[in-house]
Coordinates of C-alpha atoms in Angstrom, one line a residue:
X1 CA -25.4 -4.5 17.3
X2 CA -27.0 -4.7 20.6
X3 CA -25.5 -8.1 22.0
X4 CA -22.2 -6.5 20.7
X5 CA -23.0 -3.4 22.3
X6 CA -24.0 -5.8 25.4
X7 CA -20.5 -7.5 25.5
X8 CA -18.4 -4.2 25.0
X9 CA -20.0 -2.7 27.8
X10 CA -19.1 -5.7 30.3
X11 CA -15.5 -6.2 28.8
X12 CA -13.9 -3.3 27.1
X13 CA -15.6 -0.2 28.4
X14 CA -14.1 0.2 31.5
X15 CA -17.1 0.8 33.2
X16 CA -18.1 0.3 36.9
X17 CA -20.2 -3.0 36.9
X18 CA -22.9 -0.5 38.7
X19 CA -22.9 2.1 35.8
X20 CA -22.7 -0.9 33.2
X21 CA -26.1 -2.3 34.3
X22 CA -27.8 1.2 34.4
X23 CA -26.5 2.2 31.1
X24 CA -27.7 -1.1 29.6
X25 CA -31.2 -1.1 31.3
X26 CA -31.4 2.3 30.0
X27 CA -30.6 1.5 25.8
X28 CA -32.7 -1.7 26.2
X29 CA -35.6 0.2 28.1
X30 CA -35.4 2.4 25.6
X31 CA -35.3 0.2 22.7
X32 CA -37.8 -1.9 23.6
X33 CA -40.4 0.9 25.0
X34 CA -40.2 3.6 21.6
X35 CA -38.7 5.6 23.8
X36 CA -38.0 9.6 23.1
X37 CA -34.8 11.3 24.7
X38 CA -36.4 13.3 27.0
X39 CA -38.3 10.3 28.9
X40 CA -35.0 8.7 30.3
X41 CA -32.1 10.8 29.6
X42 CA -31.0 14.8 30.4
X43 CA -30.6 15.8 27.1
X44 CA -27.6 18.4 26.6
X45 CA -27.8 21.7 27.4
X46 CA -31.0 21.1 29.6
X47 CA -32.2 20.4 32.9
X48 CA -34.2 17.2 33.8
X49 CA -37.8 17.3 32.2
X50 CA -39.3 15.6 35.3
X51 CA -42.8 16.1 33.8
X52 CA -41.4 13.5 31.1
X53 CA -38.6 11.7 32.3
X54 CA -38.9 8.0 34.2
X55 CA -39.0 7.8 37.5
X56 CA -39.2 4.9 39.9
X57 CA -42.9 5.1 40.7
X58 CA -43.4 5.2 36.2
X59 CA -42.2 1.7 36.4
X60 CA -43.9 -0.9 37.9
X61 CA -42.9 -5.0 38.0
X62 CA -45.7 -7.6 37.5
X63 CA -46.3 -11.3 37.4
X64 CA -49.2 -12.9 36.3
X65 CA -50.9 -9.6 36.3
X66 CA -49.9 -8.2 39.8
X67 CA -47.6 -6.0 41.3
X68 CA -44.7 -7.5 42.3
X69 CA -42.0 -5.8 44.5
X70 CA -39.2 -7.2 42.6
X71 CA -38.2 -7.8 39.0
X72 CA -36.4 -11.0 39.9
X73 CA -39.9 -12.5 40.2
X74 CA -41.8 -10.4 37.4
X75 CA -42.5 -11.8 34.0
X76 CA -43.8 -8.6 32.9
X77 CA -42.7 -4.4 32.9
X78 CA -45.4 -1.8 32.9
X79 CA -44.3 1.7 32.2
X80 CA -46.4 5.2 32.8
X81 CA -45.1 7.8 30.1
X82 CA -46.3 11.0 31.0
X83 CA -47.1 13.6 29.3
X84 CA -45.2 13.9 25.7
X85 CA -45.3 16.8 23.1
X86 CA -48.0 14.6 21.3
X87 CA -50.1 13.9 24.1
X88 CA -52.3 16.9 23.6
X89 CA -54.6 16.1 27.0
X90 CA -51.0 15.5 28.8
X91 CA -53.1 12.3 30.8
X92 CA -49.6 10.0 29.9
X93 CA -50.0 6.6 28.0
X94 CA -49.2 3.1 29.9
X95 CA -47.2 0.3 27.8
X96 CA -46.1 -2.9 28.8
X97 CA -43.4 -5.7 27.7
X98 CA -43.6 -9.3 28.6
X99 CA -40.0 -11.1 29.7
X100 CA -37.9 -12.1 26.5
X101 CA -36.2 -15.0 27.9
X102 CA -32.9 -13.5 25.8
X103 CA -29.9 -11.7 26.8
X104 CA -32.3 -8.5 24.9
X105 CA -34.6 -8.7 27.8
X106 CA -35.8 -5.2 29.4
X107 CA -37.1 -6.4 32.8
X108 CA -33.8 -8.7 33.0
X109 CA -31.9 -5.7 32.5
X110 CA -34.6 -3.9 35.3
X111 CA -33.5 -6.9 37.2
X112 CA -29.9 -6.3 37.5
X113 CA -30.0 -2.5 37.8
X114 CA -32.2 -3.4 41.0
X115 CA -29.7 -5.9 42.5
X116 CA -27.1 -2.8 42.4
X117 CA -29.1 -0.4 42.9
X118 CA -32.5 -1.4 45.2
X119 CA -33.2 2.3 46.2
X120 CA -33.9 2.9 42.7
X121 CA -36.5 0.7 42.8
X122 CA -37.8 0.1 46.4
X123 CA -36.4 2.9 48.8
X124 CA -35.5 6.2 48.8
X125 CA -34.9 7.6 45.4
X126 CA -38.6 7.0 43.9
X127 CA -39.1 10.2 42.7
X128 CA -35.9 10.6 41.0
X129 CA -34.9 9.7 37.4
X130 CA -34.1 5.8 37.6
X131 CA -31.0 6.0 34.5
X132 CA -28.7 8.2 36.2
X133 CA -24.7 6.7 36.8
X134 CA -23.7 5.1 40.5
X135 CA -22.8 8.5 41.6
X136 CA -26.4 9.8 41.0
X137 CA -24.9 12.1 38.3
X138 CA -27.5 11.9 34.7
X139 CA -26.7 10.2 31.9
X140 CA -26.5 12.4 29.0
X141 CA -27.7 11.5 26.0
X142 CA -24.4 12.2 24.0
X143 CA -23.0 9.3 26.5
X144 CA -25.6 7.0 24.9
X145 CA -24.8 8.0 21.6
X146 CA -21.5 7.3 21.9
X147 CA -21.8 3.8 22.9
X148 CA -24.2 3.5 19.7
X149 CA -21.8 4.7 17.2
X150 CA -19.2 2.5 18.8
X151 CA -21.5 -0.3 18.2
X152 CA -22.3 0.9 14.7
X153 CA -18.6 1.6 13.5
X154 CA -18.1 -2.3 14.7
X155 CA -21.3 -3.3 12.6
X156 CA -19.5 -1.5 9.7
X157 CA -21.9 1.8 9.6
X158 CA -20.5 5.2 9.5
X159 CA -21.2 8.2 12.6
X160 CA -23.3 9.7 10.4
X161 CA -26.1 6.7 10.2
X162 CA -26.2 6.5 14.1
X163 CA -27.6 8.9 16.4
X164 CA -29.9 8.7 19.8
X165 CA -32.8 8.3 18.4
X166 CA -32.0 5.2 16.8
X167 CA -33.0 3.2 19.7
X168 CA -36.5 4.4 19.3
X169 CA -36.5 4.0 15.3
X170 CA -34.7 0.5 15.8
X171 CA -37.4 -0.9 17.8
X172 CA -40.6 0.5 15.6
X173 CA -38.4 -1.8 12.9
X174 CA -38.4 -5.0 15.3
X175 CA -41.6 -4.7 16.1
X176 CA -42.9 -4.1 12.8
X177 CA -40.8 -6.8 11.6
X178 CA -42.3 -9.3 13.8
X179 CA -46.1 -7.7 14.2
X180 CA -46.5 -6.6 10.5
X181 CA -49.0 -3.8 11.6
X182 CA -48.1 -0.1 10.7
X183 CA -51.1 0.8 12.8
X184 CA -49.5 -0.9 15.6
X185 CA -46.6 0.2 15.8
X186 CA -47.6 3.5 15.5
X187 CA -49.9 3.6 18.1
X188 CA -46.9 1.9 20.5
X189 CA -44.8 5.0 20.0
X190 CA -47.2 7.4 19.7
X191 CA -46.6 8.9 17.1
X192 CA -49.0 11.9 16.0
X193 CA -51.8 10.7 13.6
X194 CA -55.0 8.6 14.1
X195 CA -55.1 11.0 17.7
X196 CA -58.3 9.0 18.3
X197 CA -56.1 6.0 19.9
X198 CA -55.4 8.3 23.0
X199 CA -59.1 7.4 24.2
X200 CA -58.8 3.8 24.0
X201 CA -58.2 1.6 26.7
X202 CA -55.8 -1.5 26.1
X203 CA -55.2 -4.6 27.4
X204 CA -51.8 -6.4 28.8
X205 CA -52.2 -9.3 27.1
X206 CA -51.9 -8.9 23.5
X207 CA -48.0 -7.7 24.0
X208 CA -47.2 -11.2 25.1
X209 CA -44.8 -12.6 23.3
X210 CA -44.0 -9.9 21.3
X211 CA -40.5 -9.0 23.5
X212 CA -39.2 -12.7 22.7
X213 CA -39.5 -12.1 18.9
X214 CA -37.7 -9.0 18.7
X215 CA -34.8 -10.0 20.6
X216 CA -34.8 -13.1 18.5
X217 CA -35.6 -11.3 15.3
X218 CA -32.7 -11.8 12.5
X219 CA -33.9 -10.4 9.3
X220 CA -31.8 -8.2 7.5
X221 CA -32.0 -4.1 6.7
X222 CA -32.1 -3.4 2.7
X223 CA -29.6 -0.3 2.1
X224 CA -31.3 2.7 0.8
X225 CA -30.9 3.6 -3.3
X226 CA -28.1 6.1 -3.7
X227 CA -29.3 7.4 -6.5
X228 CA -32.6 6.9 -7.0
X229 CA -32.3 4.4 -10.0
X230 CA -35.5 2.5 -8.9
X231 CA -37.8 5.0 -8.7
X232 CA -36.9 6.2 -11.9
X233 CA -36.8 2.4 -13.3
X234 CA -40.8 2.2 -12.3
X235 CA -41.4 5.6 -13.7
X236 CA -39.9 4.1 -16.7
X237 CA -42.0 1.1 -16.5
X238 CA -44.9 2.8 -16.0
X239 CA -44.4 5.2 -19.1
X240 CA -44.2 2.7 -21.3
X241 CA -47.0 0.6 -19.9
X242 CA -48.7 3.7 -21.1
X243 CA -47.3 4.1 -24.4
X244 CA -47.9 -0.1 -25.7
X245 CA -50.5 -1.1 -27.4

């Protein structure tokens, strides 16, 4: 749906090539990252939450473990998420993606929104959200649910299966597709449980590798029962399990 998405957005939206590559930075960023709505979008009806949202100096380019001033020359993206509604001490939470080497590749994306737009990145506007269209206005997080449901109507879903927050439940599935640890994932998006894995300190390096093999990943979705049949088929089983001999 995303490389669609990708293609759509350069071709047939219409767009500005300037808003193109903030929009995409922003659904791959967000993808990739677990992200919530409030960290890189103005949700409707509200004002920027700054004490949540990404700013230029939450995003940081590496290579080889250092700062870098550019994400032409990075081969890794570290991100500061402040505070969050589950991060009860409000101290923020730092993750980090390695370069994918695909088309799906968040610092790629980072890469292009800062050849369009370098003050985002290195001059003036720091302190500001980076995702926000050419003309500095926000984007909103219908706007990025429309270009989902346009991307999911063309994969064959209806509106109702799409929404914004499909971004951040379509990359816990990527990356539990390719890292096969529950535990994992849920500590990645922080999701509240197991609260003890706020005090931990982590390491880059055991993220590398793991961008490459979501953007690569092609395994496909199961569709959810309609009715129910097969849990009432193993309830069957089980009853009469029960009642043989």
């Amino acid at each position: 749906m995303l490389e669609w998405l990708r293609g759509f957005l350069q071709q047939e939206a219409k767009l500005p090539e300037k808003d193109t590559v903030v929009i995409w930075a922003a659904i791959v960023t967000a993808l990739f990252f677990l992200l919530r709505a409030s960290e890189y979008l103005l949700q409707d009806g509200r004002s920027w939450s700054f004490e949540r949202v990404l700013q230029r100096e939450d995003v940081e380019p590496r290579k080889a473990g250092k700062r870098v001033p550019s994400f032409q020359d990075a081969d890794e993206m570290v991100i500061y998420i402040k505070g969050s509604k589950t991060d009860q001490l409000n101290v923020g939470t730092v993750r980090n993606h390695y370069r994918a080497g695909t088309t799906l590749c968040p610092i790629a994306a980072m890469e292009r929104l800062q050849a369009h737009h370098p003050q985002r990145i290195k001059g003036t506007e720091k302190r500001l959200p980076i995702f926000r269209w050419a003309s500095g206005t926000p984007i909103r997080r219908a706007e990025v649910q429309h270009f989902l449901t346009v991307a999911g109507l063309a994969a064959g879903l209806s509106r109702e299966e799409i929404g914004s927050r499909s971004l951040r439940i379509g990359g816990a599935t990527a990356m539990y597709h390719v890292s096969e640890d529950l535990s994992r994932v849920r500590w990645f998006g922080r999701w509240q449980s197991d609260a003890f894995h706020g005090y931990l300190w982590e390491s880059h390096e055991p993220m590398k590798g793991d961008s490459s093999k979501m953007a690569r990943g092609t395994s496909s979705l199961t569709n959810p029962a309609k009715d129910g049949a097969p849990a009432r088929a193993a309830a069957g089983a089980e009853s009469a399990r029960r009642e043989s001999p």
